Each structure stands twice: as C-alpha cells, then as structure tokens.
Amino acid sequence: MKRNFQPETLMMSYGYRPEWSEGAVKCPIFQTSTFVFHSAEEGKAFFEVAYGLRERGAKEKTGLIYSRLNNPDMEILEERLKLWDGAEACAVFESGMSAISTALFEFLQPGDLLLYSNPLYGGTSHFVHHVMTKFGIEVLGFRPGASRDELAQLIERSGKKDRLGMIYLETPANPTNDLVDIAMCRSVADQFGAAGRHVMVAVDNTYMGPLWQHPLQHGADLVLYSATKYIGGHSDVIAGACLGSAELIARVKTLRTFLGNMIAPHTGWLLLRSLETLKLRMEKQTENARIVARRLAEHPKVGRVHYLGLLTPADGEAYDIYRRQCTSPGAMVSFEVKGGEAEAFAFLNHLKLVKLAVSLGSNESLAQHPATMTHAGVDPAEKAAFGITDALVRLSVGVENAEDLWWDLEQALEKVAVAVEAVELA
Ligand SMILES: *Cc1c(COP(=O)(O)O)cnc(C)c1O
C-alpha cells in the first residue's frame, strides 16, 4: 500500500536521509564550499553532467561538486518547495530579486518586448525600467483590471508584437489586491507566439504562494517568490525561488551558477525549518486577516478595504478570477483611513503591537504606508490610477491572538482624529 502524502506532511523529512549525516533526524547545515570526490573518475563524471557534456544517466544524480553549483541544503529545499506548486523543478536564490532578475535575464533577449502588470513590486519595477532597458529590452505595463482585448491592442500598437518575449505578472497586486487572470495572459501569450517562439508567462506569486495560488496550473511557465515573505515567515532571512519545468529551471540554474547568486547553506537550512510550519502559519494568518478585514470594513474611521475575502459576486470579474485562481483570501489587507496622509500616519504612529515596517507574510503583523514607503517611487499619476492613495495603509496580518490585534488596530484608529487636530493646532 502506498499513500501520496500531502506537502505539509512531507515538509519534515522529504528529500533527506538520516544516514547521510550520522543519523541526525534533521538535515544539518552543510557549511562547506567544496565536496570530496571518491575518485578522479567520479569527479570527471560529475563535471560531465554538471556542464551538460553528456546526458545524465537514468538513475544518475548530479554529484556534489562545489556550493555555487549545488549543496544539500539548497537541493533539499528545492525538492520541498516543488511540492506546493506541483512544479517539476525549482531553483533557490539568496533573494527574491535575484530569482526575478536571473529569470528575466535568462528568458529575454535584446530587442524583445516585456509586458507586465501594474503595479509591480518596487524592486522589480526598478530592475525592469532601469536595467532591462539598458540591455535593449522594451518594457510595457498594463493597468490592473485590463481586459484581454486591451492587452492584445497594447501589444499590437507597440509595434513589437512579433518580439513579445514574456508577460510578467503580479497577482494579487501589491498593495491593492487587484487580480490578473493568469489563464487569460496565457492565451494572449499564445496568440502572439509562433512555432519555435514560445512567449513566456511568469508570475511573482509572493503574495499568495506557495499555498493559495498555483500559477503553473493556470498556464504560467515560471513561478517566482520572494522567500523572504511567507516561506521564510519569521522576518529573519532574505531569499528567493523560481519554479517551472525541468527544462526551464535547468536554464535558470545554469545562469545562477555563473552569476553566483545561489542561496547560502545557512539560509537554505533556515528555510527548511520555516517550511515545517508554513501551512500552520499561513492558515492562522488568514484566519486573523478575515476577522480584522471584516471589522475594519465596519469601522467608522475606515474607508475602502481591499481584501480578497470581502469580494462578492457584485464585484464581477474580480470575484470570478478570485474563485478560479485562489484557494484562500490570504493575509494581506489594505485599507483607507478616512482623511489622507495625516490620518494614515496618525494611525501608524499609534500602533502598539503591530510593527511599522515594510515586508510581509511573517509571523508578526506589520503595517506600512505604500504611497510614501514601498511605492514611493511610483509616478504620482500612476499611483492615483492604481488606487495607491495617501490614505492607504497596508497590513500584513501575523499569527498573534486576533483579539489582541483588533485591540491594537481599534485603539490606533481611535487616536486618529485627536492626533490630527493636535498637529493642526501646533
Ligand atoms: C519582497 C518582494 C520581492 C523582492 O524579494 P526580496 O526577497 O526582497 O529580494 C519581489 N516581489 C514581491 C511581490 C515582494 O513582496
């Protein structure tokens, strides 16, 4: 009898055997730069496979050579991360930005067009506009909620429709939780591709993954993560990952070897530990976020609340995409404090439990002001178009006691009017 265990069951031991390490129940930190070969012949064989000089044998694994190429902490982490997204392969990196930049460099050529969803994560936006363009890649953004026809027209009018190389998505969008239909983007990519020229669809799944949204199942070629966020989950590590088919990830790993931006053994080990509680943490975070979002929506000092769990059939397309694409509303909530920047700042400054910091997905709740912090670099007209108003606060909900969290949010909201008046009088 055989049973296919669920990922949360496999996170404790999958891909590791105690006999590799004196019976240690847990995978140790392989803090080593290089690995001893049993013989010169073995070293030769390992290099032949690593450098693609010959096909790998059916049962042959890439032998351990040097920690820029491979290391047990890195490889076991990749094996475990694959399970959540049902991916064939995974490559892990020392940051989310290194996963994203390596994938873009590998799959785009000078002269290509990169179409992306707005708003993008600030670091990605900078990379796309200031680095990719230096290498002759043309970039074009589309607005949240754009229809299939709008995307096709945008590509047609760019004059580069036969050079579309990739559609790059972030869904739900940060910080407004706007959704992009991944399957629709797959169909647009296929429309502009040709025989021998596959147009890639890449999805930054940091906001929902790896539990609540599986882009590969909706037609994406690549899934990217800042593992700094939910996957790490303790605000103590920076890391990233890229997942997809064995063929695509082999290319990503080759470039990683030569850029040298692979994950370090200690970071890999920390993430192995984080993965053991990933599902527990993410489920508790959602449970708290649902409570907080519902109460915020009813609070007299709060305007609009952006939370997937508050979508209803009246929201039309957004609701349909949510039902098709996501299995949970997640733990990211953004909302407008009635008023503007002064009111939003007063709220943030009066929080006692929730920390005022950027980043997301961690055990502890964090709050920040997108317009002047994470999205400070976004053009003011675009900020307005994307709904990143001066009154908007973004909340990443943690695993604390929900009533404690609500106590903190409520007491900070109570202080808003008083604090703003005091500033105006001074
Ligand atoms: C944080 C983040 C990144 C960048 O990841 P780092 O680990 O900070 O390099 C990319 N995309 C999204 C959506 C993020 O939240």
Short mmCIF file of C-alpha atoms and ligand atoms in Angstrom, two decimals:
data_model
loop_
_atom_site.label_atom_id
_atom_site.label_comp_id
_atom_site.label_asym_id
_atom_site.label_seq_id
_atom_site.Cartn_x
_atom_site.Cartn_y
_atom_site.Cartn_z
CA MET A 1 0.00 0.00 0.00
CA LYS A 2 1.21 3.44 -0.90
CA ARG A 3 -0.11 6.81 0.04
CA ASN A 4 0.62 10.16 -1.58
CA PHE A 5 1.36 12.35 1.41
CA GLN A 6 0.33 15.99 1.41
CA PRO A 7 3.07 18.67 1.22
CA GLU A 8 2.59 19.71 4.87
CA THR A 9 3.36 16.11 5.88
CA LEU A 10 6.43 15.92 3.67
CA MET A 11 7.95 19.22 4.90
CA MET A 12 9.52 17.47 7.90
CA SER A 13 11.68 14.94 6.09
CA TYR A 14 11.24 14.80 2.31
CA GLY A 15 14.45 14.61 0.30
CA TYR A 16 16.71 13.91 3.30
CA ARG A 17 18.02 10.65 4.73
CA PRO A 18 19.43 10.49 8.28
CA GLU A 19 22.13 8.02 7.15
CA TRP A 20 23.72 10.87 5.16
CA SER A 21 24.52 12.64 8.45
CA GLU A 22 25.32 10.24 11.32
CA GLY A 23 21.61 9.55 11.83
CA ALA A 24 20.74 13.21 12.51
CA VAL A 25 16.94 13.42 12.35
CA LYS A 26 17.21 16.87 10.80
CA CYS A 27 19.23 17.93 7.79
CA PRO A 28 22.33 19.69 9.17
CA ILE A 29 23.79 22.91 7.77
CA PHE A 30 26.32 21.78 5.17
CA GLN A 31 28.57 24.77 5.76
CA THR A 32 31.15 23.80 3.19
CA SER A 33 32.33 25.36 -0.05
CA THR A 34 33.52 22.17 -1.75
CA PHE A 35 32.97 18.38 -1.73
CA VAL A 36 35.48 15.50 -1.84
CA PHE A 37 35.27 13.12 -4.83
CA HIS A 38 35.79 9.39 -4.15
CA SER A 39 37.96 9.12 -7.25
CA ALA A 40 39.14 11.18 -10.20
CA GLU A 41 36.74 9.19 -12.40
CA GLU A 42 33.83 10.21 -10.19
CA GLY A 43 34.89 13.88 -10.32
CA LYS A 44 35.07 13.66 -14.11
CA ALA A 45 31.59 12.09 -14.28
CA PHE A 46 30.09 14.79 -12.00
CA PHE A 47 31.50 17.56 -14.18
CA GLU A 48 30.31 15.93 -17.39
CA VAL A 49 26.74 16.04 -16.08
CA ALA A 50 27.04 19.47 -14.46
CA TYR A 51 28.40 21.04 -17.65
CA GLY A 52 26.00 19.19 -19.92
CA LEU A 53 28.83 17.45 -21.79
CA ARG A 54 26.68 14.31 -21.88
CA GLU A 55 23.14 13.30 -20.97
CA ARG A 56 22.57 12.36 -17.37
CA GLY A 57 22.03 8.59 -16.90
CA ALA A 58 18.51 7.48 -15.93
CA LYS A 59 19.42 6.96 -12.25
CA GLU A 60 22.37 9.32 -12.13
CA LYS A 61 22.19 12.37 -9.85
CA THR A 62 24.35 15.43 -10.24
CA GLY A 63 27.11 14.70 -7.73
CA LEU A 64 28.03 17.29 -5.14
CA ILE A 65 30.85 19.43 -6.52
CA TYR A 66 31.06 22.98 -5.16
CA SER A 67 28.47 25.02 -3.23
CA ARG A 68 27.98 27.57 -6.01
CA LEU A 69 26.64 24.68 -8.15
CA ASN A 70 24.99 22.51 -5.51
CA ASN A 71 24.79 21.92 -1.78
CA PRO A 72 22.48 19.59 0.19
CA ASP A 73 20.67 22.43 2.00
CA MET A 74 19.97 24.11 -1.34
CA GLU A 75 18.90 20.92 -3.10
CA ILE A 76 16.66 19.58 -0.33
CA LEU A 77 14.99 22.98 -0.06
CA GLU A 78 14.34 22.90 -3.82
CA GLU A 79 12.84 19.40 -3.56
CA ARG A 80 10.45 20.52 -0.82
CA LEU A 81 9.42 23.81 -2.41
CA LYS A 82 8.46 21.96 -5.62
CA LEU A 83 5.75 20.06 -3.75
CA TRP A 84 3.50 23.06 -3.05
CA ASP A 85 3.29 24.25 -6.63
CA GLY A 86 3.44 20.80 -8.17
CA ALA A 87 6.46 22.00 -10.17
CA GLU A 88 8.98 19.73 -11.90
CA ALA A 89 11.91 21.79 -10.74
CA CYS A 90 12.96 24.67 -8.50
CA ALA A 91 15.98 26.96 -8.18
CA VAL A 92 16.56 28.87 -4.95
CA PHE A 93 18.38 32.16 -4.58
CA GLU A 94 19.84 34.47 -1.98
CA SER A 95 16.95 36.95 -2.54
CA GLY A 96 13.64 37.30 -4.35
CA MET A 97 15.24 39.96 -6.55
CA SER A 98 18.00 37.58 -7.61
CA ALA A 99 15.39 34.95 -8.60
CA ILE A 100 13.45 37.55 -10.61
CA SER A 101 16.46 39.20 -12.25
CA THR A 102 18.04 35.86 -13.18
CA ALA A 103 14.81 34.60 -14.77
CA LEU A 104 14.34 37.83 -16.76
CA PHE A 105 17.95 37.75 -17.98
CA GLU A 106 17.69 34.11 -18.99
CA PHE A 107 14.44 34.31 -20.93
CA LEU A 108 14.63 37.74 -22.60
CA GLN A 109 16.86 38.80 -25.50
CA PRO A 110 17.84 42.29 -26.67
CA GLY A 111 15.01 43.57 -28.89
CA ASP A 112 12.31 41.66 -27.00
CA LEU A 113 9.17 43.19 -25.57
CA LEU A 114 8.33 42.56 -21.91
CA LEU A 115 4.69 43.16 -20.99
CA TYR A 116 4.00 43.48 -17.27
CA SER A 117 1.09 44.03 -14.89
CA ASN A 118 0.86 47.19 -12.78
CA PRO A 119 1.66 47.96 -10.07
CA LEU A 120 4.89 45.97 -9.80
CA TYR A 121 6.93 45.38 -6.66
CA GLY A 122 9.27 48.41 -6.34
CA GLY A 123 12.49 46.42 -6.80
CA THR A 124 11.14 44.62 -9.86
CA SER A 125 9.86 47.88 -11.31
CA HIS A 126 13.31 49.44 -10.93
CA PHE A 127 15.01 46.41 -12.46
CA VAL A 128 12.63 46.32 -15.42
CA HIS A 129 12.82 50.07 -16.15
CA HIS A 130 16.46 50.79 -15.39
CA VAL A 131 18.30 47.53 -16.02
CA MET A 132 16.36 45.52 -18.63
CA THR A 133 16.05 48.61 -20.84
CA LYS A 134 19.85 49.01 -20.74
CA PHE A 135 20.07 45.61 -22.38
CA GLY A 136 17.74 46.60 -25.21
CA ILE A 137 14.55 45.14 -23.81
CA GLU A 138 11.44 47.21 -24.38
CA VAL A 139 9.00 47.26 -21.45
CA LEU A 140 5.31 47.99 -21.40
CA GLY A 141 2.94 47.96 -18.41
CA PHE A 142 -0.80 47.34 -18.35
CA ARG A 143 -3.32 48.62 -15.85
CA PRO A 144 -4.97 46.49 -13.15
CA GLY A 145 -8.21 45.06 -14.49
CA ALA A 146 -7.19 45.34 -18.18
CA SER A 147 -9.25 43.07 -20.45
CA ARG A 148 -7.94 40.53 -22.94
CA ASP A 149 -8.71 42.93 -25.79
CA GLU A 150 -6.84 45.76 -24.10
CA LEU A 151 -3.75 43.57 -23.71
CA ALA A 152 -3.87 42.43 -27.33
CA GLN A 153 -4.28 46.06 -28.53
CA LEU A 154 -1.41 47.23 -26.35
CA ILE A 155 0.85 44.60 -27.91
CA GLU A 156 -0.36 45.34 -31.45
CA ARG A 157 0.22 49.08 -31.01
CA SER A 158 3.69 48.62 -29.52
CA GLY A 159 4.98 47.79 -33.00
CA LYS A 160 6.80 44.81 -31.42
CA LYS A 161 4.13 42.13 -31.50
CA ASP A 162 6.44 39.63 -33.14
CA ARG A 163 9.02 40.25 -30.41
CA LEU A 164 6.84 39.71 -27.35
CA GLY A 165 9.13 37.65 -25.11
CA MET A 166 7.32 37.48 -21.80
CA ILE A 167 4.22 38.53 -19.91
CA TYR A 168 5.20 39.14 -16.30
CA LEU A 169 2.50 39.25 -13.63
CA GLU A 170 1.98 40.03 -10.00
CA THR A 171 -1.39 38.87 -8.81
CA PRO A 172 -2.89 39.83 -6.42
CA ALA A 173 -1.28 43.22 -6.91
CA ASN A 174 0.59 44.83 -4.07
CA PRO A 175 -0.87 46.74 -2.19
CA THR A 176 -4.42 46.82 -3.61
CA ASN A 177 -5.13 43.09 -4.13
CA ASP A 178 -6.23 43.71 -7.74
CA LEU A 179 -6.29 40.41 -9.64
CA VAL A 180 -4.89 39.44 -13.02
CA ASP A 181 -6.30 36.41 -14.84
CA ILE A 182 -3.29 34.13 -15.42
CA ALA A 183 -5.09 31.86 -17.91
CA MET A 184 -6.15 34.92 -19.94
CA CYS A 185 -2.50 36.05 -20.09
CA ARG A 186 -1.50 32.53 -21.20
CA SER A 187 -3.94 32.82 -24.08
CA VAL A 188 -2.60 36.28 -25.06
CA ALA A 189 0.96 34.92 -24.91
CA ASP A 190 -0.02 32.02 -27.18
CA GLN A 191 -1.76 34.37 -29.61
CA PHE A 192 1.47 36.35 -30.12
CA GLY A 193 3.81 33.39 -30.02
CA ALA A 194 4.72 31.32 -33.04
CA ALA A 195 6.12 27.90 -33.81
CA GLY A 196 9.60 27.86 -32.29
CA ARG A 197 8.93 31.10 -30.37
CA HIS A 198 7.15 30.41 -27.10
CA VAL A 199 6.06 33.55 -25.25
CA MET A 200 6.70 33.03 -21.55
CA VAL A 201 4.25 33.80 -18.75
CA ALA A 202 5.96 34.43 -15.41
CA VAL A 203 4.08 35.06 -12.16
CA ASP A 204 5.50 36.58 -8.99
CA ASN A 205 3.43 34.54 -6.53
CA THR A 206 4.89 36.06 -3.35
CA TYR A 207 1.55 37.48 -2.22
CA MET A 208 -0.35 34.17 -2.30
CA GLY A 209 2.11 31.37 -2.52
CA PRO A 210 3.03 28.76 -2.22
CA LEU A 211 -0.27 27.67 -0.64
CA TRP A 212 -3.14 29.69 -2.01
CA GLN A 213 -2.45 30.14 -5.70
CA HIS A 214 -0.68 27.78 -8.12
CA PRO A 215 0.12 29.71 -11.31
CA LEU A 216 1.55 26.69 -13.16
CA GLN A 217 -1.92 25.12 -13.09
CA HIS A 218 -3.31 28.20 -14.85
CA GLY A 219 -0.78 28.13 -17.66
CA ALA A 220 2.21 30.05 -16.28
CA ASP A 221 5.70 28.84 -17.28
CA LEU A 222 7.51 30.25 -14.26
CA VAL A 223 6.57 30.98 -10.66
CA LEU A 224 8.76 33.38 -8.70
CA TYR A 225 8.97 34.00 -4.99
CA SER A 226 10.47 36.31 -2.53
CA ALA A 227 11.02 33.53 0.04
CA THR A 228 11.73 36.38 2.46
CA LYS A 229 7.96 36.65 2.92
CA TYR A 230 5.58 33.75 3.76
CA ILE A 231 8.08 30.98 3.00
CA GLY A 232 10.67 32.35 5.45
CA GLY A 233 7.89 33.70 7.62
CA HIS A 234 9.98 34.97 10.57
CA SER A 235 11.38 38.26 9.19
CA ASP A 236 14.92 36.94 9.67
CA VAL A 237 16.05 35.94 6.20
CA ILE A 238 16.22 37.23 2.61
CA ALA A 239 15.76 34.54 -0.08
CA GLY A 240 14.03 33.72 -3.36
CA ALA A 241 12.88 30.91 -5.62
CA CYS A 242 11.95 30.20 -9.24
CA LEU A 243 9.87 27.15 -10.24
CA GLY A 244 8.76 25.59 -13.50
CA SER A 245 9.51 22.73 -15.87
CA ALA A 246 12.78 20.80 -15.56
CA GLU A 247 13.87 22.22 -18.92
CA LEU A 248 13.32 25.88 -17.99
CA ILE A 249 14.74 25.57 -14.49
CA ALA A 250 17.89 23.86 -15.83
CA ARG A 251 18.50 27.09 -17.80
CA VAL A 252 17.83 29.25 -14.73
CA LYS A 253 20.25 27.15 -12.67
CA THR A 254 22.96 27.42 -15.28
CA LEU A 255 22.76 31.22 -15.23
CA ARG A 256 22.63 31.12 -11.42
CA THR A 257 25.88 29.15 -11.40
CA PHE A 258 27.60 31.87 -13.40
CA LEU A 259 26.00 34.86 -11.65
CA GLY A 260 26.78 33.17 -8.34
CA ASN A 261 23.54 34.30 -6.67
CA MET A 262 22.54 30.90 -5.25
CA ILE A 263 21.24 30.51 -1.72
CA ALA A 264 23.82 30.03 1.07
CA PRO A 265 23.72 26.78 3.11
CA HIS A 266 22.65 28.56 6.29
CA THR A 267 19.83 30.45 4.55
CA GLY A 268 18.68 27.21 2.93
CA TRP A 269 18.67 25.48 6.29
CA LEU A 270 16.63 28.29 7.88
CA LEU A 271 14.05 27.94 5.12
CA LEU A 272 13.87 24.16 5.59
CA ARG A 273 12.96 24.88 9.18
CA SER A 274 10.42 27.52 8.15
CA LEU A 275 8.72 25.15 5.70
CA GLU A 276 7.81 22.76 8.51
CA THR A 277 5.29 25.26 9.88
CA LEU A 278 4.39 27.02 6.62
CA LYS A 279 0.84 25.75 6.37
CA LEU A 280 0.10 26.25 10.08
CA ARG A 281 1.35 29.81 9.92
CA MET A 282 -0.38 30.75 6.69
CA GLU A 283 -3.72 29.31 7.79
CA LYS A 284 -3.61 31.14 11.11
CA GLN A 285 -2.62 34.36 9.35
CA THR A 286 -5.64 34.04 7.04
CA GLU A 287 -7.97 33.32 9.93
CA ASN A 288 -6.77 36.51 11.64
CA ALA A 289 -6.90 38.54 8.42
CA ARG A 290 -10.54 37.55 7.80
CA ILE A 291 -11.51 38.78 11.27
CA VAL A 292 -9.54 42.01 11.01
CA ALA A 293 -10.72 42.84 7.47
CA ARG A 294 -14.39 42.29 8.32
CA ARG A 295 -14.15 44.55 11.37
CA LEU A 296 -12.16 47.23 9.55
CA ALA A 297 -14.84 47.37 6.83
CA GLU A 298 -17.41 48.25 9.50
CA HIS A 299 -15.29 50.79 11.37
CA PRO A 300 -16.48 54.42 11.07
CA LYS A 301 -12.91 55.78 10.65
CA VAL A 302 -12.12 53.37 7.80
CA GLY A 303 -12.90 53.96 4.12
CA ARG A 304 -12.29 51.38 1.44
CA VAL A 305 -10.89 47.98 2.47
CA HIS A 306 -9.04 45.89 -0.14
CA TYR A 307 -9.23 42.24 0.90
CA LEU A 308 -9.96 39.23 -1.29
CA GLY A 309 -12.17 37.76 1.41
CA LEU A 310 -14.53 40.73 1.07
CA LEU A 311 -15.15 40.21 -2.66
CA THR A 312 -18.74 39.28 -3.56
CA PRO A 313 -20.43 38.33 -6.85
CA ALA A 314 -21.25 42.06 -7.19
CA ASP A 315 -17.52 42.62 -7.84
CA GLY A 316 -17.96 40.82 -11.17
CA GLU A 317 -14.76 39.79 -12.96
CA ALA A 318 -12.56 40.22 -9.86
CA TYR A 319 -14.76 37.80 -7.92
CA ASP A 320 -14.71 35.28 -10.79
CA ILE A 321 -10.91 35.38 -11.07
CA TYR A 322 -10.60 35.04 -7.32
CA ARG A 323 -12.83 31.95 -7.28
CA ARG A 324 -10.97 30.37 -10.18
CA GLN A 325 -7.43 31.24 -9.21
CA CYS A 326 -7.09 31.46 -5.43
CA THR A 327 -7.94 28.94 -2.73
CA SER A 328 -7.88 31.45 0.14
CA PRO A 329 -8.14 35.23 0.58
CA GLY A 330 -4.69 35.37 2.19
CA ALA A 331 -3.39 37.62 4.93
CA MET A 332 -2.73 40.92 3.13
CA VAL A 333 -5.24 43.66 3.82
CA SER A 334 -5.06 47.28 2.75
CA PHE A 335 -7.48 50.00 3.76
CA GLU A 336 -8.00 53.74 3.71
CA VAL A 337 -8.07 55.61 6.96
CA LYS A 338 -10.72 58.31 6.39
CA GLY A 339 -8.84 61.51 5.53
CA GLY A 340 -5.39 61.47 3.94
CA GLU A 341 -1.72 61.11 4.76
CA ALA A 342 -2.01 62.83 8.16
CA GLU A 343 -4.74 60.41 9.28
CA ALA A 344 -2.87 57.37 7.91
CA PHE A 345 0.33 58.47 9.66
CA ALA A 346 -1.51 59.12 12.95
CA PHE A 347 -2.88 55.59 12.79
CA LEU A 348 0.54 54.07 12.06
CA ASN A 349 2.26 56.12 14.75
CA HIS A 350 -0.19 54.96 17.41
CA LEU A 351 0.09 51.22 16.83
CA LYS A 352 1.45 49.47 19.91
CA LEU A 353 1.58 45.80 18.90
CA VAL A 354 1.70 45.88 15.09
CA LYS A 355 5.14 46.97 13.90
CA LEU A 356 5.59 49.85 11.47
CA ALA A 357 7.75 48.15 8.83
CA VAL A 358 7.72 47.07 5.19
CA SER A 359 7.83 43.39 4.15
CA LEU A 360 5.00 40.91 4.60
CA GLY A 361 3.95 37.34 5.24
CA SER A 362 5.72 36.97 8.55
CA ASN A 363 4.59 35.68 11.94
CA GLU A 364 4.31 39.20 13.31
CA SER A 365 1.85 41.73 11.95
CA LEU A 366 3.34 44.65 10.05
CA ALA A 367 1.82 47.89 8.79
CA GLN A 368 3.17 50.49 6.38
CA HIS A 369 2.14 53.40 4.13
CA PRO A 370 2.53 52.33 0.47
CA ALA A 371 2.30 55.83 -1.06
CA THR A 372 5.38 57.08 0.82
CA MET A 373 7.16 53.78 1.55
CA THR A 374 7.01 50.65 -0.66
CA HIS A 375 5.55 52.57 -3.62
CA ALA A 376 7.31 55.92 -3.07
CA GLY A 377 9.00 55.55 -6.46
CA VAL A 378 5.75 55.17 -8.42
CA ASP A 379 4.81 58.14 -10.61
CA PRO A 380 2.05 60.21 -8.83
CA ALA A 381 -0.41 59.88 -11.76
CA GLU A 382 0.11 56.10 -11.81
CA LYS A 383 -0.27 55.91 -8.03
CA ALA A 384 -3.67 57.55 -8.35
CA ALA A 385 -4.63 55.27 -11.24
CA PHE A 386 -3.64 52.15 -9.28
CA GLY A 387 -5.53 53.21 -6.14
CA ILE A 388 -2.43 53.86 -4.02
CA THR A 389 -3.88 56.85 -2.21
CA ASP A 390 -2.39 58.94 0.60
CA ALA A 391 -4.95 57.45 2.98
CA LEU A 392 -4.00 53.85 2.20
CA VAL A 393 -2.35 51.63 4.83
CA ARG A 394 -1.14 48.10 4.08
CA LEU A 395 -1.38 45.47 6.75
CA SER A 396 0.34 42.08 6.74
CA VAL A 397 -1.52 40.04 9.33
CA GLY A 398 0.50 37.70 11.54
CA VAL A 399 -0.27 34.79 13.87
CA GLU A 400 -0.91 36.81 17.05
CA ASN A 401 -4.13 36.48 19.02
CA ALA A 402 -6.84 38.04 16.83
CA GLU A 403 -8.44 39.96 19.70
CA ASP A 404 -5.06 41.45 20.65
CA LEU A 405 -4.58 42.55 17.06
CA TRP A 406 -8.01 44.08 16.86
CA TRP A 407 -7.48 45.86 20.16
CA ASP A 408 -4.37 47.48 18.71
CA LEU A 409 -5.94 48.50 15.39
CA GLU A 410 -9.01 49.89 17.12
CA GLN A 411 -7.10 51.91 19.70
CA ALA A 412 -4.85 53.39 16.96
CA LEU A 413 -7.93 54.29 14.87
CA GLU A 414 -9.49 55.98 17.94
CA LYS A 415 -6.43 58.22 18.21
CA VAL A 416 -6.55 59.39 14.58
CA ALA A 417 -8.85 62.44 14.85
CA VAL A 418 -7.33 63.65 18.11
CA ALA A 419 -3.78 63.30 16.81
CA VAL A 420 -4.55 65.12 13.54
CA GLU A 421 -6.20 68.02 15.41
CA ALA A 422 -3.18 68.32 17.71
CA VAL A 423 -0.86 68.56 14.66
CA GLU A 424 -3.13 71.19 13.05
CA LEU A 425 -3.21 73.30 16.23
CA ALA A 426 0.55 73.16 16.72
C1 LIG B 1 9.72 41.37 -1.35
C2 LIG B 1 9.25 41.12 -2.72
C3 LIG B 1 10.14 40.91 -3.77
C4 LIG B 1 11.65 41.01 -3.61
O1 LIG B 1 12.15 40.00 -2.80
P1 LIG B 1 13.48 40.12 -1.89
O2 LIG B 1 13.49 38.83 -1.18
O3 LIG B 1 13.32 41.31 -1.01
O4 LIG B 1 14.61 40.29 -2.83
C5 LIG B 1 9.62 40.64 -5.02
N1 LIG B 1 8.30 40.59 -5.24
C6 LIG B 1 7.40 40.79 -4.25
C7 LIG B 1 5.94 40.73 -4.55
C8 LIG B 1 7.85 41.06 -2.96
O5 LIG B 1 6.95 41.28 -1.99
#
